[in-house]
Amino acid sequence: MRRIFTKIFSVVLFLVCVANANELDGGADAGVVVVDSSVSGTTFNADASTAEKQNSQKKTKSGFFFATDLTLNAAPKLHIVQTNPYTQEQTSTDVRGQTFGFSLYLGMKFPNHRFYLGYGGYFGPTVNKKEAYWYDRNKDPFGRYPFCEDIEESYDTYLLVLGYDFTPRIRQDTRLILGAFVGLAEFSKTSKYPEGAVDEPPTYSTDLFVYGAKVGVSYEFGSSFSVDLGLRYTRHSGGKYETDEETSADGVSYRLKEEVKPFGTLGAFVGLAYTF
């Protein structure tokens, strides 16, 4: 699924570049016109506040934009349920830890609105376990098989979202950001075994539905650059991942079935955007 996300994002980037190239010949910056009029020998200049408004509007550039941001999330709580695939007995584990994210965006910007396609990832949390278990069909009754000790497990999420931001001006170079987004995500669990372990560490993944909202401010620098600061909340649906029956290097047959319950992440973000 991650490869599909990357291909979609690459196609959109190509279309943006083509469209922007076609517009370069026709674009012209609007200037501020000062009007002088003479009445009974008296000369009047255009109101200074009008010129200031025109200059402010000039800085609000519409067009395609490219943006990136970094996010630091408060420690989300992941509720992981592990099921014995032979007896359906369940055990649960709560995983908590800070996560950080990195995202890229392509979209269209208007004076008070932004529409975009975004792709990025949240990395973490990472936990250390004294023992990790599979379920062995050769035990009577089918029991847990401790296949490794001192294992490190990390949980990562890759997202592809469509979003909209309402960006009304609150000061000359500052805008409010009120946004919402929806999309798909790939939730993955990666294990890292200690050096000298017999088996290769497995990686599992499942597809999730995501949606969320954000609030913040955008500071404009000139007509093309802006810096965004704010808070973002993302809600993830639950998902399951399950392995086929496998046989380890020491001859033990086993399976694994786990489920991540719905969870949310709240984080602070800082981003940089450029309008073409």
Short mmCIF file of C-alpha atoms in Angstrom, two decimals:
data_model
loop_
_atom_site.label_atom_id
_atom_site.label_comp_id
_atom_site.label_asym_id
_atom_site.label_seq_id
_atom_site.Cartn_x
_atom_site.Cartn_y
_atom_site.Cartn_z
CA MET A 1 0.00 0.00 0.00
CA ARG A 2 2.93 2.35 0.70
CA ARG A 3 4.07 1.96 -2.93
CA ILE A 4 0.60 2.93 -4.17
CA PHE A 5 0.69 6.06 -1.98
CA THR A 6 4.09 7.04 -3.40
CA LYS A 7 2.97 6.56 -7.03
CA ILE A 8 -0.18 8.66 -6.54
CA PHE A 9 1.82 11.43 -4.90
CA SER A 10 4.41 11.39 -7.75
CA VAL A 11 1.68 11.68 -10.42
CA VAL A 12 0.09 14.66 -8.65
CA LEU A 13 3.50 16.37 -8.34
CA PHE A 14 4.06 15.91 -12.09
CA LEU A 15 0.66 17.42 -12.93
CA VAL A 16 1.31 20.40 -10.66
CA CYS A 17 4.66 21.09 -12.35
CA VAL A 18 3.08 20.89 -15.84
CA ALA A 19 0.21 23.17 -14.92
CA ASN A 20 2.54 25.68 -13.29
CA ALA A 21 4.80 25.74 -16.37
CA ASN A 22 1.82 26.52 -18.60
CA GLU A 23 0.86 29.48 -16.43
CA LEU A 24 4.28 31.13 -16.28
CA ASP A 25 3.87 33.00 -19.61
CA GLY A 26 0.53 34.53 -18.69
CA GLY A 27 1.17 35.64 -15.11
CA ALA A 28 1.65 39.32 -14.29
CA ASP A 29 1.84 40.94 -10.89
CA ALA A 30 -0.76 43.60 -10.22
CA GLY A 31 0.65 46.96 -9.16
CA VAL A 32 -0.71 49.59 -6.80
CA VAL A 33 -2.10 52.53 -8.72
CA VAL A 34 -2.05 55.95 -7.12
CA VAL A 35 -4.62 58.28 -8.64
CA ASP A 36 -4.13 62.05 -8.71
CA SER A 37 -7.10 64.27 -9.43
CA SER A 38 -7.36 68.05 -9.55
CA VAL A 39 -10.44 69.90 -8.38
CA SER A 40 -10.37 73.75 -8.34
CA GLY A 41 -6.58 73.69 -8.39
CA THR A 42 -6.36 71.24 -5.46
CA THR A 43 -4.61 67.85 -5.95
CA PHE A 44 -5.89 64.76 -4.09
CA ASN A 45 -3.96 61.47 -3.68
CA ALA A 46 -5.63 58.06 -3.22
CA ASP A 47 -6.28 57.24 0.38
CA ALA A 48 -3.18 55.71 2.03
CA SER A 49 -5.25 52.99 3.69
CA THR A 50 -6.55 51.89 0.28
CA ALA A 51 -3.00 51.53 -0.98
CA GLU A 52 -2.14 49.52 2.11
CA LYS A 53 -5.09 47.19 1.51
CA GLN A 54 -4.06 46.73 -2.10
CA ASN A 55 -0.51 45.99 -1.02
CA SER A 56 -1.80 43.46 1.51
CA GLN A 57 -3.97 41.81 -1.12
CA LYS A 58 -0.99 41.64 -3.44
CA LYS A 59 0.78 39.44 -0.91
CA THR A 60 -2.11 36.95 -0.96
CA LYS A 61 -1.00 34.85 -3.89
CA SER A 62 -3.28 32.20 -5.33
CA GLY A 63 -2.03 29.14 -7.14
CA PHE A 64 -0.46 25.74 -6.61
CA PHE A 65 1.53 25.28 -3.42
CA PHE A 66 3.99 22.78 -1.99
CA ALA A 67 4.40 22.37 1.77
CA THR A 68 6.07 20.22 4.39
CA ASP A 69 5.71 19.97 8.15
CA LEU A 70 7.06 18.26 11.24
CA THR A 71 4.78 16.96 14.01
CA LEU A 72 5.48 15.94 17.61
CA ASN A 73 2.60 13.94 19.08
CA ALA A 74 1.76 13.50 22.73
CA ALA A 75 2.17 9.86 23.75
CA PRO A 76 -0.79 8.02 22.15
CA LYS A 77 -2.20 4.91 23.82
CA LEU A 78 -2.30 1.87 21.54
CA HIS A 79 -4.45 -0.99 22.78
CA ILE A 80 -3.11 -4.19 21.17
CA VAL A 81 -5.12 -7.42 21.46
CA GLN A 82 -3.31 -10.68 20.70
CA THR A 83 -5.49 -13.71 19.92
CA ASN A 84 -4.50 -17.35 20.09
CA PRO A 85 -5.60 -18.41 16.57
CA TYR A 86 -6.16 -22.00 17.74
CA THR A 87 -8.18 -21.45 20.93
CA GLN A 88 -9.31 -17.80 20.35
CA GLU A 89 -8.06 -16.90 23.83
CA GLN A 90 -7.13 -13.20 24.01
CA THR A 91 -4.47 -11.21 25.86
CA SER A 92 -4.13 -7.42 25.62
CA THR A 93 -1.27 -4.96 25.92
CA ASP A 94 -1.26 -1.16 26.15
CA VAL A 95 1.57 0.55 24.29
CA ARG A 96 2.34 4.21 24.96
CA GLY A 97 5.13 6.46 23.78
CA GLN A 98 5.88 9.70 21.95
CA THR A 99 5.70 9.75 18.16
CA PHE A 100 6.98 12.23 15.60
CA GLY A 101 5.81 12.77 12.04
CA PHE A 102 6.92 14.20 8.70
CA SER A 103 4.54 15.09 5.85
CA LEU A 104 4.53 16.53 2.31
CA TYR A 105 1.62 18.38 0.71
CA LEU A 106 0.58 19.50 -2.79
CA GLY A 107 -2.46 21.63 -3.32
CA MET A 108 -4.26 24.74 -4.53
CA LYS A 109 -4.31 27.97 -2.56
CA PHE A 110 -6.93 30.71 -2.76
CA PRO A 111 -7.16 33.97 -0.74
CA ASN A 112 -9.08 32.32 2.15
CA HIS A 113 -8.99 28.60 1.30
CA ARG A 114 -6.54 25.75 0.70
CA PHE A 115 -7.18 22.30 -0.77
CA TYR A 116 -4.43 19.68 -0.68
CA LEU A 117 -3.27 16.09 -0.99
CA GLY A 118 -0.87 15.00 1.75
CA TYR A 119 1.43 12.04 2.30
CA GLY A 120 3.46 11.38 5.43
CA GLY A 121 4.18 9.17 8.37
CA TYR A 122 4.12 8.97 12.16
CA PHE A 123 7.04 7.02 13.59
CA GLY A 124 6.69 5.30 16.96
CA PRO A 125 5.96 4.45 19.64
CA THR A 126 8.75 1.94 20.28
CA VAL A 127 8.63 -0.54 23.14
CA ASN A 128 11.02 -3.12 24.56
CA LYS A 129 9.74 -6.53 25.65
CA LYS A 130 11.45 -9.09 27.81
CA GLU A 131 9.74 -11.87 25.86
CA ALA A 132 7.68 -12.08 22.68
CA TYR A 133 5.27 -14.93 21.95
CA TRP A 134 3.79 -16.84 19.04
CA TYR A 135 1.15 -19.54 19.36
CA ASP A 136 2.33 -23.11 18.85
CA ARG A 137 -0.10 -25.71 17.44
CA ASN A 138 2.08 -28.56 18.76
CA LYS A 139 1.36 -27.78 22.40
CA ASP A 140 -1.59 -29.35 24.21
CA PRO A 141 -3.56 -27.20 24.68
CA PHE A 142 -2.18 -24.77 22.13
CA GLY A 143 -0.04 -22.46 24.17
CA ARG A 144 2.24 -19.50 23.85
CA TYR A 145 5.68 -20.12 22.40
CA PRO A 146 8.33 -17.61 23.61
CA PHE A 147 10.26 -17.24 20.37
CA CYS A 148 12.57 -14.41 21.42
CA GLU A 149 13.79 -12.42 24.42
CA ASP A 150 14.72 -8.74 24.68
CA ILE A 151 12.84 -7.76 21.54
CA GLU A 152 12.20 -4.21 20.34
CA GLU A 153 8.90 -3.45 18.60
CA SER A 154 8.01 -0.21 16.80
CA TYR A 155 4.60 0.88 15.51
CA ASP A 156 4.56 3.25 12.50
CA THR A 157 1.74 4.78 10.46
CA TYR A 158 1.87 6.04 6.85
CA LEU A 159 -0.98 8.28 5.70
CA LEU A 160 -2.47 9.58 2.44
CA VAL A 161 -5.07 12.30 3.07
CA LEU A 162 -7.23 14.87 1.32
CA GLY A 163 -7.65 18.10 3.25
CA TYR A 164 -9.21 21.54 3.34
CA ASP A 165 -8.12 24.64 5.32
CA PHE A 166 -10.14 27.80 5.91
CA THR A 167 -7.57 30.61 6.23
CA PRO A 168 -9.15 34.01 6.98
CA ARG A 169 -6.78 36.93 7.54
CA ILE A 170 -6.57 38.11 11.17
CA ARG A 171 -3.65 40.55 10.71
CA GLN A 172 -1.81 41.98 7.71
CA ASP A 173 0.61 39.03 7.44
CA THR A 174 -1.15 36.48 9.66
CA ARG A 175 -3.95 34.04 8.91
CA LEU A 176 -6.02 31.71 11.08
CA ILE A 177 -6.02 28.02 10.08
CA LEU A 178 -9.14 25.91 10.60
CA GLY A 179 -8.81 22.62 8.75
CA ALA A 180 -10.13 19.09 8.33
CA PHE A 181 -8.86 16.03 6.48
CA VAL A 182 -9.74 12.42 5.67
CA GLY A 183 -7.82 9.53 4.16
CA LEU A 184 -6.25 6.09 4.42
CA ALA A 185 -3.29 4.83 6.43
CA GLU A 186 -1.02 1.82 6.64
CA PHE A 187 -0.31 0.79 10.24
CA SER A 188 2.76 -1.40 10.61
CA LYS A 189 4.52 -3.25 13.39
CA THR A 190 8.24 -3.91 12.98
CA SER A 191 10.28 -6.12 15.32
CA LYS A 192 13.99 -5.91 15.97
CA TYR A 193 15.61 -9.01 17.42
CA PRO A 194 18.82 -9.03 19.45
CA GLU A 195 22.02 -9.93 17.66
CA GLY A 196 22.39 -13.69 17.17
CA ALA A 197 18.64 -14.46 17.04
CA VAL A 198 17.77 -17.58 15.00
CA ASP A 199 14.77 -16.22 13.04
CA GLU A 200 14.36 -13.08 10.93
CA PRO A 201 12.17 -10.37 12.50
CA PRO A 202 8.68 -10.17 10.93
CA THR A 203 6.84 -7.02 9.85
CA TYR A 204 3.03 -6.83 9.89
CA SER A 205 0.73 -4.18 8.49
CA THR A 206 -2.97 -3.38 8.21
CA ASP A 207 -4.97 -0.64 6.47
CA LEU A 208 -6.79 1.98 8.54
CA PHE A 209 -9.26 4.80 7.87
CA VAL A 210 -8.19 8.19 9.26
CA TYR A 211 -9.78 11.60 9.73
CA GLY A 212 -9.01 14.64 11.79
CA ALA A 213 -8.87 18.40 12.29
CA LYS A 214 -6.31 21.10 12.94
CA VAL A 215 -6.16 24.68 14.21
CA GLY A 216 -3.29 27.14 13.99
CA VAL A 217 -1.89 30.29 12.46
CA SER A 218 -0.01 30.98 9.23
CA TYR A 219 2.61 33.74 8.97
CA GLU A 220 3.19 35.05 5.42
CA PHE A 221 6.59 36.22 4.20
CA GLY A 222 6.29 38.05 0.91
CA SER A 223 3.94 36.67 -1.70
CA SER A 224 5.20 33.06 -1.84
CA PHE A 225 6.39 31.78 1.55
CA SER A 226 4.46 31.09 4.74
CA VAL A 227 5.12 29.31 8.04
CA ASP A 228 2.34 27.37 9.80
CA LEU A 229 2.11 26.62 13.52
CA GLY A 230 -0.67 24.74 15.24
CA LEU A 231 -2.26 21.62 16.73
CA ARG A 232 -3.54 18.58 14.83
CA TYR A 233 -5.76 15.71 15.99
CA THR A 234 -5.89 12.49 13.96
CA ARG A 235 -8.32 9.64 14.61
CA HIS A 236 -7.44 6.14 13.37
CA SER A 237 -9.85 3.24 12.91
CA GLY A 238 -8.86 -0.17 14.23
CA GLY A 239 -7.30 -2.93 12.17
CA LYS A 240 -6.09 -6.55 12.29
CA TYR A 241 -3.05 -8.42 11.01
CA GLU A 242 -2.54 -12.17 10.97
CA THR A 243 0.20 -14.50 9.74
CA ASP A 244 -0.08 -17.78 7.94
CA GLU A 245 1.24 -20.79 9.77
CA GLU A 246 5.02 -20.82 9.69
CA THR A 247 7.80 -23.04 10.95
CA SER A 248 10.75 -21.58 12.78
CA ALA A 249 14.37 -22.59 12.33
CA ASP A 250 14.09 -24.90 15.37
CA GLY A 251 11.07 -26.73 13.93
CA VAL A 252 8.22 -25.09 15.84
CA SER A 253 5.01 -24.38 13.89
CA TYR A 254 3.22 -21.19 14.91
CA ARG A 255 0.84 -18.39 13.95
CA LEU A 256 0.20 -14.85 15.13
CA LYS A 257 -3.01 -12.79 15.16
CA GLU A 258 -3.19 -9.27 16.56
CA GLU A 259 -5.59 -6.33 16.47
CA VAL A 260 -5.01 -2.64 17.13
CA LYS A 261 -8.06 -0.88 18.55
CA PRO A 262 -9.15 2.61 17.32
CA PHE A 263 -6.88 5.35 18.66
CA GLY A 264 -6.17 9.06 18.31
CA THR A 265 -3.07 11.25 18.19
CA LEU A 266 -2.77 14.90 19.24
CA GLY A 267 0.33 16.79 18.21
CA ALA A 268 1.92 20.17 17.59
CA PHE A 269 3.15 20.93 14.08
CA VAL A 270 5.36 23.47 12.33
CA GLY A 271 5.39 23.72 8.55
CA LEU A 272 6.76 25.68 5.61
CA ALA A 273 4.78 26.35 2.41
CA TYR A 274 5.72 27.82 -0.98
CA THR A 275 3.13 29.10 -3.47
CA PHE A 276 4.13 28.95 -7.16
#
